[in-house]
Amino acid sequence: MICSPPKSHDCIVLSNKRLSENSIYLTRLHCPDIAQNSSSGQFVNIKVSNELSPLLRRPFSICKVDKAEGWFEVLWQIVGRGTTLMAGYKVDDVINIIGPLGHGFHIKSGIESAILVGGGLGIAPLPFLCQDILEKSSANIAVYVGVRTKADLAMAELFNDFDINIIQCTEDGSAGIQGYVTKPLIEKLASKSSVPPVLFSCGPEVFLKRMVDISSEFDVEGQISVESVMGCGFGICVGCPVEVQDYAEGERKYKLTCIDGPVFDSREVLLVG
Amino acid sequence: MICSPPKSHDCIVLSNKRLSENSIYLTRLHCPDIAQNSSSGQFVNIKVSNELSPLLRRPFSICKVDKAEGWFEVLWQIVGRGTTLMAGYKVDDVINIIGPLGHGFHIKSGIESAILVGGGLGIAPLPFLCQDILEKSSANIAVYVGVRTKADLAMAELFNDFDINIIQCTEDGSAGIQGYVTKPLIEKLASKSSVPPVLFSCGPEVFLKRMVDISSEFDVEGQISVESVMGCGFGICVGCPVEVQDYAEGERKYKLTCIDGPVFDSREVLLVG
Amino acid sequence: MADLSVSIGKLKLKNPVLVASGTFGYGQESRALTDLNALGGIVTKSVTLKRRDGNPPPRIFELPAGMLNSIGLANVGVDTFISEKLPFLSELSTAIIANVAGSTPEEYLQVIEKLDEHDSISAYELNFSCPNVKQGGLAFSQDPKVTQQVTRMLRDITEKPLIAKLTPNITRVSEIAQAAKDGGADAVSLINTLVGMAVNTQTRKPQVHTVTAGYSGPAVKPVALAKVFEVVQNVDIPVVGIGGIMNLNDALEFFITGACAVQVGTANFIDPSTGEKMVGGLNDYCNGNGIDAISEIVGSLKL
Amino acid sequence: MADLSVSIGKLKLKNPVLVASGTFGYGQESRALTDLNALGGIVTKSVTLKRRDGNPPPRIFELPAGMLNSIGLANVGVDTFISEKLPFLSELSTAIIANVAGSTPEEYLQVIEKLDEHDSISAYELNFSCPNVKQGGLAFSQDPKVTQQVTRMLRDITEKPLIAKLTPNITRVSEIAQAAKDGGADAVSLINTLVGMAVNTQTRKPQVHTVTAGYSGPAVKPVALAKVFEVVQNVDIPVVGIGGIMNLNDALEFFITGACAVQVGTANFIDPSTGEKMVGGLNDYCNGNGIDAISEIVGSLKL
Ligand SMILES: Cc1cc2nc3c(=O)[nH]c(=O)nc-3n(C[C@H](O)[C@H](O)[C@H](O)COP(=O)(O)OP(=O)(O)OC[C@H]3O[C@@H](n4cnc5c(N)ncnc54)[C@H](O)[C@@H]3O)c2cc1C
Ligand SMILES: Cc1cc2nc3c(=O)[nH]c(=O)nc-3n(C[C@H](O)[C@H](O)[C@H](O)COP(=O)(O)OP(=O)(O)OC[C@H]3O[C@@H](n4cnc5c(N)ncnc54)[C@H](O)[C@@H]3O)c2cc1C
Ligand SMILES: Cc1cc2nc3c(=O)[nH]c(=O)nc-3n(C[C@H](O)[C@H](O)[C@H](O)COP(=O)(O)O)c2cc1C
Ligand SMILES: Cc1cc2nc3c(=O)[nH]c(=O)nc-3n(C[C@H](O)[C@H](O)[C@H](O)COP(=O)(O)O)c2cc1C
Ligand code: FES
Ligand code: FES
């Protein structure tokens, strides 16, 4: 759902918490406009430095919003230079952010059952998605969280506010169910319930590919949030194509992750992972 | 005086004090090798960042040393990106430094009278020069300190340890004698004393040019410490030429600030300032 | 109030700060991020005869103080440009310069024939220099004869000002600038991107799909300035400076070197209001330094 | 233990990490800063027939991720090189490659005639590409015919390996590489510096005295990789990669692209032990990845 056109905001850091020893952080930023005018699955593009290197902004999903208090949160992990700088953000720092950006999740009115699946940091947009679904429906929600190891499960605590089912998996078996998150998910889908769920997922490309297969296998609607290298985040660089297989529009072979996505119908996108 | 060939050192920050509101800093670094094997007028080349920008090291005169405790100090001012980073140095930070570098001041044994003249941050190498002269002789020392305004006179306190004459001037007259430091200096030189002094000076190029004129006018020996943009600091980039007028060596037109200097005989160098 | 206006042949610009082709979409994407009318002009994404999908991903890779791109001229094609993009641009009170590209001289001709009746287009920038397409593009501006012929052919069919956009990937860019002038171009703009490359040492694959790609951003500014200098010194033609311009000081370097206008490229991805801010800054700079007209700065390099 | 040795024609290097001409003086300046014998080779500052004073200051200007220089081939001249610099270099157990420059083909010839009897010199690198001198240099490597003729002339008077150092300031560097090969060169090295420029907007003067100057450092690496790629793909001659190499990862990018050896330049100014560390890192990298010989990496780019 696109809302207003993207604007540039100087956001104040309200908190910057390290959630786990694996250097996962949750950053809360004051910005009423983004808090009030974004929908789940959208993202923001953060100016991480005022130097010429790192040069480009860094995109992050909106993880949670509080419209009343006028803040939103991003959940992220240190992986490189930009995120290393972000780890240094202190309360009251002013950060330039463009957002909200992109097309988020599409929540059908009257949705009855939603399954949210997050692989690793792909969990990031799902708390906001919970908020959105619960606001718009009385759907039954289950969240499947798949991470590498116990420490990463600190992210699952973001769902504690919601009265929903949380299934936790770790690859190394250090907590929750051992193995990939797709295992319990498939079991659940196989034990057919009366209401077909909508499958919302976000995570690494290989994981999303698996989710696309699962959606088609069980013939349920799937929405996936994909990632891409981004030059701008709002459609001016044309640097973030995803291949699409639905040639409804004629010759079109690519859509842009940043403005046509990042959320796509799982039948539409051709993933390479 | 060249001592040992330059080495690379990981130096520990012992203190990093802001001396004045004009953002002049004094940084003390632990490095027995530099403390013990350098002579006054030499400099160090500091790796200010681990990023690709600022790329090159930044050169600073050695301001003071303590051979016994194994530290040296640099006195500097925030003027750009490198020095802005240096302002962030904290106690126990480890900084990579190459030094000691260059040819320092030449102190004749039996020197009887020395006049040290510092223009602005050109004061930096003079406390070490005081130390050196007093160690090697019983010369009578006078220090002329010329700065823009009162706050900068915080630098003059570096001479408090020595039993010497300090003449302070500010351009704006906010403290000490009003005007350029060359005024009281010329008066002093005009009132000829029996012993001809050696004039040691360091400061901006226009100031040094004036000092060269003064040395020749009063026919006294002058040593000046010049600055240049530096690529390396130890003779491998050939990027720091100063024009010399003494063609004793035949066709030679340039010497290198970093290895032939930074201290030169005031009659030798052709300044452009 | 300083006079920031600039004339390039028949093209009048209210100020010398434009946004570069391919780095500002079709204007509307940034409408809430900057005041489009503050700009001296908007150069559109390259328009080709047919819609182009562009190259497969990855298309972009970040570098220290720069980036690689191999978009491959992805664009909606001239017909859709006219029907869907031009109406928005036409409403703006800033010069609209259509950047035209093609694989053959005829393609340039056909695109311009379609665009020429639209009064909202103030001028054409001829993209003779895209390094990211197999055919055409780069080849056109690496051969003076071809540059002159194609320019001449287009000169003959349109009254609108022509700006030839040149590649820096060449031994002597001034020869091409001279050829463009001889072919009837009103101005040249430079630089387009440098050819660059980066390798992922883990996967041993190139970082962008096309292996080599276009290098832009602050890191190319020194090259851009040297190329502008070469043309200014050797050819009597107005020069629009492009390459790594991030702020007013960067723009001033180009003006002083002799560029009569500048284009902001990669900087838009980080802040699409870079141009707007630059216009404000330029105004303050002129007023603060007793400069009445931008022409007093242009070419004021002390040699 | 991985085998890091490399053969370039008759030139045997114990490892593929050299230091670049003009960025390491004559070796002795850095003797206390790094283990010179750890290097695969040292390329000397360009040697000319007569001593050269070089250009007036300022000669150097720092840029984001790079620098400009216009040293102007300042060097002691071949006779002083032999009497004062070579003795120190001769004692080292690393390959000494004399970089030779001149304003005329005859000057190259005379320099090599003087150097050729000295066994401690393993090879010559022919600087066909210095952008900072008025005559010669750049011109030589911008014209294939001249490149071939000069190389041939030098090939005829020496048995030692010849490496032609090429400029990136050219439309197609592979044509020059082919010409060097046809003239009898054993290898080519690239890139020399890009032509760049910067302006002091306060004084309106160029930041280096010669106006344009040589651009080097991390910012030129993408260009260097693209040029190496072009030569590797089009010419059958060993390539030594140069340009913005700061660490092992940078060097690996060049090896994977097809360079059989690399030279570290600007990085030496910041840390003259960069090459030594790179050799150590390369050794660990090979051992850690089951690579027995450096040749397994060279040209392993997945296209
Ligand atoms: C729409 C979108 C939403 C995202 N949401 C989140 C989120 O909520 N939480 C989170 O932790 N991460 C998220 N990411 C990924 C995040 O943008 C990258 O982790 C971040 O940009 C890395 O920056 P860096 O400077 O630390 O890493 P770099 O030093 O730039 O690179 C480190 C690694 O990160 C990858 N990377 C770098 N830049 C990007 C980019 N622009 N897009 C994708 N990958 C990149 C590189 O391939 C590399 O492997 C999202 C990406 C996109 C496109
Ligand atoms: C031998 C020598 C000794 C020095 N000793 C001192 C000292 O004791 N205390 C002190 O405060 N300063 C000293 N300087 C000057 C000091 O090196 C510069 O102030 C510093 O490099 C500026 O770095 P920056 O990144 O903050 O500034 P930048 O952002 O690089 O530039 C800001 C300004 O500083 C000038 N500058 C930058 N780099 C150099 C350089 N390498 N050499 C000279 N000027 C430069 C520039 O021209 C510019 O005007 C010395 C310089 C030399 C050559
Ligand atoms: C992502 C991207 C896409 C571009 N697309 C075009 C294009 O379609 N046509 C064109 O003439 N130039 C194109 N360019 C080149 C720019 O207009 C400009 O010449 C170049 O990027 C140098 O300027 P900069 O360093 O300010 O970006 C593109 C540049 C980038 C970075
Ligand atoms: C200060 C300086 C001086 C140089 N002098 C020479 C030289 O005398 N001869 C030469 O062939 N190359 C010279 N070069 C070019 C380097 O050898 C190298 O080709 C270039 O700098 C690119 O590598 P880099 O980016 O690693 O520095 C010089 C480079 C610099 C920065
Ligand atoms: S990131 Fe620039 S168009 Fe999508
Ligand atoms: S600074 Fe490099 S030679 Fe002097």
PDB file of N, CA and C and ligand atoms in Angstrom, chain B residues 236-239, chain D residues 19-23 43-47 59-60 67-74 99-101 125-130 132 165-166 190-194 214-221 242-246 263-267 269, ligand 4:
ATOM      1  N   ILE B 236      59.762   9.243   0.382  1.00  0.00           N
ATOM      2  CA  ILE B 236      59.499   8.354  -0.747  1.00  0.00           C
ATOM      3  C   ILE B 236      58.556   8.930  -1.798  1.00  0.00           C
ATOM      4  N   CYS B 237      57.842  10.000  -1.488  1.00  0.00           N
ATOM      5  CA  CYS B 237      56.902  10.512  -2.487  1.00  0.00           C
ATOM      6  C   CYS B 237      57.446  11.710  -3.271  1.00  0.00           C
ATOM      7  N   VAL B 238      58.472  12.354  -2.743  1.00  0.00           N
ATOM      8  CA  VAL B 238      59.099  13.527  -3.382  1.00  0.00           C
ATOM      9  C   VAL B 238      58.055  14.631  -3.608  1.00  0.00           C
ATOM     10  N   GLY B 239      57.124  14.725  -2.682  1.00  0.00           N
ATOM     11  CA  GLY B 239      56.018  15.656  -2.855  1.00  0.00           C
ATOM     12  C   GLY B 239      56.138  16.957  -2.082  1.00  0.00           C
TER      13      GLY B 239
ATOM     14  N   VAL D  19      56.312  -3.242  -5.211  1.00  0.00           N
ATOM     15  CA  VAL D  19      55.957  -1.858  -4.907  1.00  0.00           C
ATOM     16  C   VAL D  19      56.154  -1.024  -6.162  1.00  0.00           C
ATOM     17  N   ALA D  20      55.268  -0.034  -6.349  1.00  0.00           N
ATOM     18  CA  ALA D  20      55.194   0.696  -7.608  1.00  0.00           C
ATOM     19  C   ALA D  20      56.189   1.842  -7.692  1.00  0.00           C
ATOM     20  N   SER D  21      56.588   2.121  -8.899  1.00  0.00           N
ATOM     21  CA  SER D  21      57.551   3.194  -9.151  1.00  0.00           C
ATOM     22  C   SER D  21      57.073   4.535  -8.607  1.00  0.00           C
ATOM     23  N   GLY D  22      57.978   5.243  -7.980  1.00  0.00           N
ATOM     24  CA  GLY D  22      57.670   6.581  -7.492  1.00  0.00           C
ATOM     25  C   GLY D  22      56.936   6.593  -6.169  1.00  0.00           C
ATOM     26  N   THR D  23      56.660   5.407  -5.634  1.00  0.00           N
ATOM     27  CA  THR D  23      55.926   5.360  -4.374  1.00  0.00           C
ATOM     28  C   THR D  23      56.728   4.619  -3.302  1.00  0.00           C
ATOM     29  N   VAL D  43      60.071  -1.819  -7.629  1.00  0.00           N
ATOM     30  CA  VAL D  43      60.221  -1.037  -8.854  1.00  0.00           C
ATOM     31  C   VAL D  43      60.719   0.335  -8.436  1.00  0.00           C
ATOM     32  N   THR D  44      61.823   0.750  -9.014  1.00  0.00           N
ATOM     33  CA  THR D  44      62.431   2.011  -8.572  1.00  0.00           C
ATOM     34  C   THR D  44      61.639   3.216  -9.067  1.00  0.00           C
ATOM     35  N   LYS D  45      61.847   4.333  -8.421  1.00  0.00           N
ATOM     36  CA  LYS D  45      61.421   5.624  -8.962  1.00  0.00           C
ATOM     37  C   LYS D  45      61.948   5.698 -10.393  1.00  0.00           C
ATOM     38  N   SER D  46      61.189   6.338 -11.294  1.00  0.00           N
ATOM     39  CA  SER D  46      61.635   6.460 -12.681  1.00  0.00           C
ATOM     40  C   SER D  46      63.041   7.051 -12.748  1.00  0.00           C
ATOM     41  N   VAL D  47      63.893   6.403 -13.540  1.00  0.00           N
ATOM     42  CA  VAL D  47      65.265   6.878 -13.728  1.00  0.00           C
ATOM     43  C   VAL D  47      65.364   7.517 -15.110  1.00  0.00           C
ATOM     44  N   ARG D  59      52.939  20.019  -5.137  1.00  0.00           N
ATOM     45  CA  ARG D  59      53.000  18.839  -5.992  1.00  0.00           C
ATOM     46  C   ARG D  59      51.947  17.805  -5.634  1.00  0.00           C
ATOM     47  N   ILE D  60      51.372  17.953  -4.452  1.00  0.00           N
ATOM     48  CA  ILE D  60      50.487  16.904  -3.943  1.00  0.00           C
ATOM     49  C   ILE D  60      49.197  17.517  -3.417  1.00  0.00           C
ATOM     50  N   MET D  67      44.612  10.775  -4.246  1.00  0.00           N
ATOM     51  CA  MET D  67      45.469  11.962  -4.208  1.00  0.00           C
ATOM     52  C   MET D  67      45.903  12.333  -5.617  1.00  0.00           C
ATOM     53  N   LEU D  68      46.247  13.602  -5.789  1.00  0.00           N
ATOM     54  CA  LEU D  68      46.861  14.071  -7.019  1.00  0.00           C
ATOM     55  C   LEU D  68      48.349  14.255  -6.769  1.00  0.00           C
ATOM     56  N   ASN D  69      49.176  13.957  -7.785  1.00  0.00           N
ATOM     57  CA  ASN D  69      50.584  14.303  -7.669  1.00  0.00           C
ATOM     58  C   ASN D  69      51.101  14.805  -9.005  1.00  0.00           C
ATOM     59  N   SER D  70      52.007  15.749  -8.906  1.00  0.00           N
ATOM     60  CA  SER D  70      52.722  16.162 -10.116  1.00  0.00           C
ATOM     61  C   SER D  70      54.175  16.336  -9.755  1.00  0.00           C
ATOM     62  N   ILE D  71      54.781  15.195  -9.420  1.00  0.00           N
ATOM     63  CA  ILE D  71      56.181  15.199  -9.013  1.00  0.00           C
ATOM     64  C   ILE D  71      57.044  15.637 -10.200  1.00  0.00           C
ATOM     65  N   GLY D  72      56.683  15.170 -11.387  1.00  0.00           N
ATOM     66  CA  GLY D  72      57.442  15.561 -12.575  1.00  0.00           C
ATOM     67  C   GLY D  72      58.723  14.779 -12.737  1.00  0.00           C
ATOM     68  N   LEU D  73      58.672  13.509 -12.360  1.00  0.00           N
ATOM     69  CA  LEU D  73      59.812  12.613 -12.547  1.00  0.00           C
ATOM     70  C   LEU D  73      61.103  13.081 -11.876  1.00  0.00           C
ATOM     71  N   ALA D  74      60.952  13.877 -10.816  1.00  0.00           N
ATOM     72  CA  ALA D  74      62.147  14.263 -10.054  1.00  0.00           C
ATOM     73  C   ALA D  74      62.927  13.009  -9.702  1.00  0.00           C
ATOM     74  N   ASN D  99      62.655   1.297 -13.237  1.00  0.00           N
ATOM     75  CA  ASN D  99      61.666   1.994 -14.065  1.00  0.00           C
ATOM     76  C   ASN D  99      62.406   3.084 -14.833  1.00  0.00           C
ATOM     77  N   VAL D 100      62.273   3.046 -16.148  1.00  0.00           N
ATOM     78  CA  VAL D 100      63.043   3.936 -17.014  1.00  0.00           C
ATOM     79  C   VAL D 100      62.109   4.919 -17.714  1.00  0.00           C
ATOM     80  N   ALA D 101      62.516   6.185 -17.715  1.00  0.00           N
ATOM     81  CA  ALA D 101      61.702   7.194 -18.393  1.00  0.00           C
ATOM     82  C   ALA D 101      62.589   8.135 -19.183  1.00  0.00           C
ATOM     83  N   GLU D 125      61.061  -1.652 -16.221  1.00  0.00           N
ATOM     84  CA  GLU D 125      59.691  -1.225 -16.480  1.00  0.00           C
ATOM     85  C   GLU D 125      59.809   0.070 -17.266  1.00  0.00           C
ATOM     86  N   LEU D 126      59.180   0.125 -18.428  1.00  0.00           N
ATOM     87  CA  LEU D 126      59.284   1.298 -19.283  1.00  0.00           C
ATOM     88  C   LEU D 126      58.119   2.224 -18.986  1.00  0.00           C
ATOM     89  N   ASN D 127      58.426   3.359 -18.411  1.00  0.00           N
ATOM     90  CA  ASN D 127      57.378   4.314 -18.082  1.00  0.00           C
ATOM     91  C   ASN D 127      56.968   5.064 -19.343  1.00  0.00           C
ATOM     92  N   PHE D 128      55.954   4.512 -20.002  1.00  0.00           N
ATOM     93  CA  PHE D 128      55.443   5.128 -21.218  1.00  0.00           C
ATOM     94  C   PHE D 128      54.250   6.033 -20.902  1.00  0.00           C
ATOM     95  N   SER D 129      54.114   6.418 -19.670  1.00  0.00           N
ATOM     96  CA  SER D 129      52.791   6.911 -19.292  1.00  0.00           C
ATOM     97  C   SER D 129      52.735   7.982 -18.228  1.00  0.00           C
ATOM     98  N   CYS D 130      53.830   8.700 -18.027  1.00  0.00           N
ATOM     99  CA  CYS D 130      53.772   9.713 -16.981  1.00  0.00           C
ATOM    100  C   CYS D 130      53.008  10.932 -17.471  1.00  0.00           C
ATOM    101  N   ASN D 132      52.856  13.778 -16.067  1.00  0.00           N
ATOM    102  CA  ASN D 132      53.314  15.009 -15.433  1.00  0.00           C
ATOM    103  C   ASN D 132      54.524  15.673 -16.065  1.00  0.00           C
ATOM    104  N   LYS D 165      54.847  -0.004 -19.048  1.00  0.00           N
ATOM    105  CA  LYS D 165      53.848   0.548 -18.122  1.00  0.00           C
ATOM    106  C   LYS D 165      52.919   1.488 -18.893  1.00  0.00           C
ATOM    107  N   LEU D 166      51.635   1.185 -18.826  1.00  0.00           N
ATOM    108  CA  LEU D 166      50.669   1.856 -19.696  1.00  0.00           C
ATOM    109  C   LEU D 166      49.799   2.869 -18.961  1.00  0.00           C
ATOM    110  N   LEU D 190      49.839  -1.937 -15.552  1.00  0.00           N
ATOM    111  CA  LEU D 190      48.866  -0.851 -15.615  1.00  0.00           C
ATOM    112  C   LEU D 190      47.993  -0.915 -14.359  1.00  0.00           C
ATOM    113  N   ILE D 191      47.587   0.306 -13.922  1.00  0.00           N
ATOM    114  CA  ILE D 191      47.633   1.569 -14.614  1.00  0.00           C
ATOM    115  C   ILE D 191      48.651   2.520 -13.971  1.00  0.00           C
ATOM    116  N   ASN D 192      49.175   3.434 -14.793  1.00  0.00           N
ATOM    117  CA  ASN D 192      49.789   4.621 -14.251  1.00  0.00           C
ATOM    118  C   ASN D 192      48.643   5.537 -13.807  1.00  0.00           C
ATOM    119  N   THR D 193      48.933   6.712 -13.360  1.00  0.00           N
ATOM    120  CA  THR D 193      47.874   7.575 -12.814  1.00  0.00           C
ATOM    121  C   THR D 193      46.910   8.090 -13.884  1.00  0.00           C
ATOM    122  N   LEU D 194      45.682   8.321 -13.444  1.00  0.00           N
ATOM    123  CA  LEU D 194      44.676   8.991 -14.266  1.00  0.00           C
ATOM    124  C   LEU D 194      44.975  10.492 -14.263  1.00  0.00           C
ATOM    125  N   GLY D 214      48.519  13.689 -11.658  1.00  0.00           N
ATOM    126  CA  GLY D 214      48.243  12.253 -11.682  1.00  0.00           C
ATOM    127  C   GLY D 214      47.401  11.840 -10.488  1.00  0.00           C
ATOM    128  N   TYR D 215      46.311  11.167 -10.774  1.00  0.00           N
ATOM    129  CA  TYR D 215      45.334  10.757  -9.744  1.00  0.00           C
ATOM    130  C   TYR D 215      45.605   9.295  -9.398  1.00  0.00           C
ATOM    131  N   SER D 216      45.771   9.008  -8.118  1.00  0.00           N
ATOM    132  CA  SER D 216      46.068   7.637  -7.683  1.00  0.00           C
ATOM    133  C   SER D 216      45.321   7.342  -6.389  1.00  0.00           C
ATOM    134  N   GLY D 217      45.412   6.096  -5.947  1.00  0.00           N
ATOM    135  CA  GLY D 217      44.782   5.707  -4.689  1.00  0.00           C
ATOM    136  C   GLY D 217      43.513   4.898  -4.905  1.00  0.00           C
ATOM    137  N   PRO D 218      42.864   4.517  -3.800  1.00  0.00           N
ATOM    138  CA  PRO D 218      41.681   3.649  -3.867  1.00  0.00           C
ATOM    139  C   PRO D 218      40.632   4.112  -4.883  1.00  0.00           C
ATOM    140  N   ALA D 219      40.504   5.419  -5.063  1.00  0.00           N
ATOM    141  CA  ALA D 219      39.486   5.939  -5.980  1.00  0.00           C
ATOM    142  C   ALA D 219      39.720   5.505  -7.424  1.00  0.00           C
ATOM    143  N   VAL D 220      40.949   5.184  -7.796  1.00  0.00           N
ATOM    144  CA  VAL D 220      41.205   4.783  -9.190  1.00  0.00           C
ATOM    145  C   VAL D 220      41.143   3.267  -9.384  1.00  0.00           C
ATOM    146  N   LYS D 221      40.966   2.536  -8.314  1.00  0.00           N
ATOM    147  CA  LYS D 221      40.981   1.067  -8.427  1.00  0.00           C
ATOM    148  C   LYS D 221      39.944   0.526  -9.406  1.00  0.00           C
ATOM    149  N   ILE D 242      48.076  -2.543 -11.235  1.00  0.00           N
ATOM    150  CA  ILE D 242      48.424  -1.419 -10.356  1.00  0.00           C
ATOM    151  C   ILE D 242      47.220  -0.485 -10.262  1.00  0.00           C
ATOM    152  N   GLY D 243      47.012   0.074  -9.088  1.00  0.00           N
ATOM    153  CA  GLY D 243      45.980   1.111  -8.962  1.00  0.00           C
ATOM    154  C   GLY D 243      45.126   0.932  -7.723  1.00  0.00           C
ATOM    155  N   GLY D 244      45.411   1.708  -6.699  1.00  0.00           N
ATOM    156  CA  GLY D 244      44.555   1.754  -5.519  1.00  0.00           C
ATOM    157  C   GLY D 244      44.582   0.509  -4.661  1.00  0.00           C
ATOM    158  N   ILE D 245      45.614  -0.289  -4.784  1.00  0.00           N
ATOM    159  CA  ILE D 245      45.678  -1.522  -3.989  1.00  0.00           C
ATOM    160  C   ILE D 245      46.143  -1.198  -2.568  1.00  0.00           C
ATOM    161  N   MET D 246      45.262  -1.404  -1.609  1.00  0.00           N
ATOM    162  CA  MET D 246      45.540  -1.044  -0.224  1.00  0.00           C
ATOM    163  C   MET D 246      45.686  -2.267   0.671  1.00  0.00           C
ATOM    164  N   GLN D 263      51.260  -4.290  -8.067  1.00  0.00           N
ATOM    165  CA  GLN D 263      52.147  -3.303  -7.465  1.00  0.00           C
ATOM    166  C   GLN D 263      51.356  -2.430  -6.506  1.00  0.00           C
ATOM    167  N   VAL D 264      51.954  -2.206  -5.350  1.00  0.00           N
ATOM    168  CA  VAL D 264      51.350  -1.337  -4.340  1.00  0.00           C
ATOM    169  C   VAL D 264      51.943   0.059  -4.493  1.00  0.00           C
ATOM    170  N   GLY D 265      51.111   1.062  -4.653  1.00  0.00           N
ATOM    171  CA  GLY D 265      51.585   2.427  -4.866  1.00  0.00           C
ATOM    172  C   GLY D 265      51.312   3.338  -3.693  1.00  0.00           C
ATOM    173  N   THR D 266      50.301   4.177  -3.860  1.00  0.00           N
ATOM    174  CA  THR D 266      49.947   5.187  -2.861  1.00  0.00           C
ATOM    175  C   THR D 266      49.890   4.643  -1.434  1.00  0.00           C
ATOM    176  N   ALA D 267      49.467   3.403  -1.287  1.00  0.00           N
ATOM    177  CA  ALA D 267      49.362   2.802   0.052  1.00  0.00           C
ATOM    178  C   ALA D 267      50.674   2.886   0.821  1.00  0.00           C
ATOM    179  N   PHE D 269      52.674   5.301   1.134  1.00  0.00           N
ATOM    180  CA  PHE D 269      52.843   6.577   1.833  1.00  0.00           C
ATOM    181  C   PHE D 269      52.217   6.501   3.215  1.00  0.00           C
TER     182      PHE D 269
HETATM  183  C1  LIG E   4      53.706  10.487  -5.821  1.00  0.00           C
HETATM  184  C2  LIG E   4      53.721   9.515  -6.957  1.00  0.00           C
HETATM  185  C3  LIG E   4      54.825   9.432  -7.787  1.00  0.00           C
HETATM  186  C4  LIG E   4      54.860   8.552  -8.856  1.00  0.00           C
HETATM  187  N1  LIG E   4      55.983   8.478  -9.642  1.00  0.00           N
HETATM  188  C5  LIG E   4      56.029   7.567 -10.656  1.00  0.00           C
HETATM  189  C6  LIG E   4      57.193   7.412 -11.442  1.00  0.00           C
HETATM  190  O1  LIG E   4      58.210   8.070 -11.238  1.00  0.00           O
HETATM  191  N2  LIG E   4      57.174   6.503 -12.460  1.00  0.00           N
HETATM  192  C7  LIG E   4      56.077   5.735 -12.721  1.00  0.00           C
HETATM  193  O2  LIG E   4      56.101   4.910 -13.644  1.00  0.00           O
HETATM  194  N3  LIG E   4      54.958   5.840 -11.972  1.00  0.00           N
HETATM  195  C8  LIG E   4      54.907   6.739 -10.949  1.00  0.00           C
HETATM  196  N4  LIG E   4      53.763   6.842 -10.191  1.00  0.00           N
HETATM  197  C9  LIG E   4      52.588   6.009 -10.506  1.00  0.00           C
HETATM  198  C10 LIG E   4      52.522   4.776  -9.599  1.00  0.00           C
HETATM  199  O3  LIG E   4      53.626   3.931  -9.810  1.00  0.00           O
HETATM  200  C11 LIG E   4      51.215   3.990  -9.872  1.00  0.00           C
HETATM  201  O4  LIG E   4      51.200   3.574 -11.210  1.00  0.00           O
HETATM  202  C12 LIG E   4      49.969   4.810  -9.601  1.00  0.00           C
HETATM  203  O5  LIG E   4      50.150   5.636  -8.493  1.00  0.00           O
HETATM  204  C13 LIG E   4      48.707   3.957  -9.373  1.00  0.00           C
HETATM  205  O6  LIG E   4      48.843   3.120  -8.267  1.00  0.00           O
HETATM  206  P1  LIG E   4      48.289   3.500  -6.780  1.00  0.00           P
HETATM  207  O7  LIG E   4      46.874   3.936  -6.949  1.00  0.00           O
HETATM  208  O8  LIG E   4      48.458   2.263  -5.988  1.00  0.00           O
HETATM  209  O9  LIG E   4      49.153   4.616  -6.295  1.00  0.00           O
HETATM  210  C14 LIG E   4      53.733   7.726  -9.108  1.00  0.00           C
HETATM  211  C15 LIG E   4      52.614   7.806  -8.269  1.00  0.00           C
HETATM  212  C16 LIG E   4      52.593   8.680  -7.208  1.00  0.00           C
HETATM  213  C17 LIG E   4      51.373   8.742  -6.343  1.00  0.00           C
END
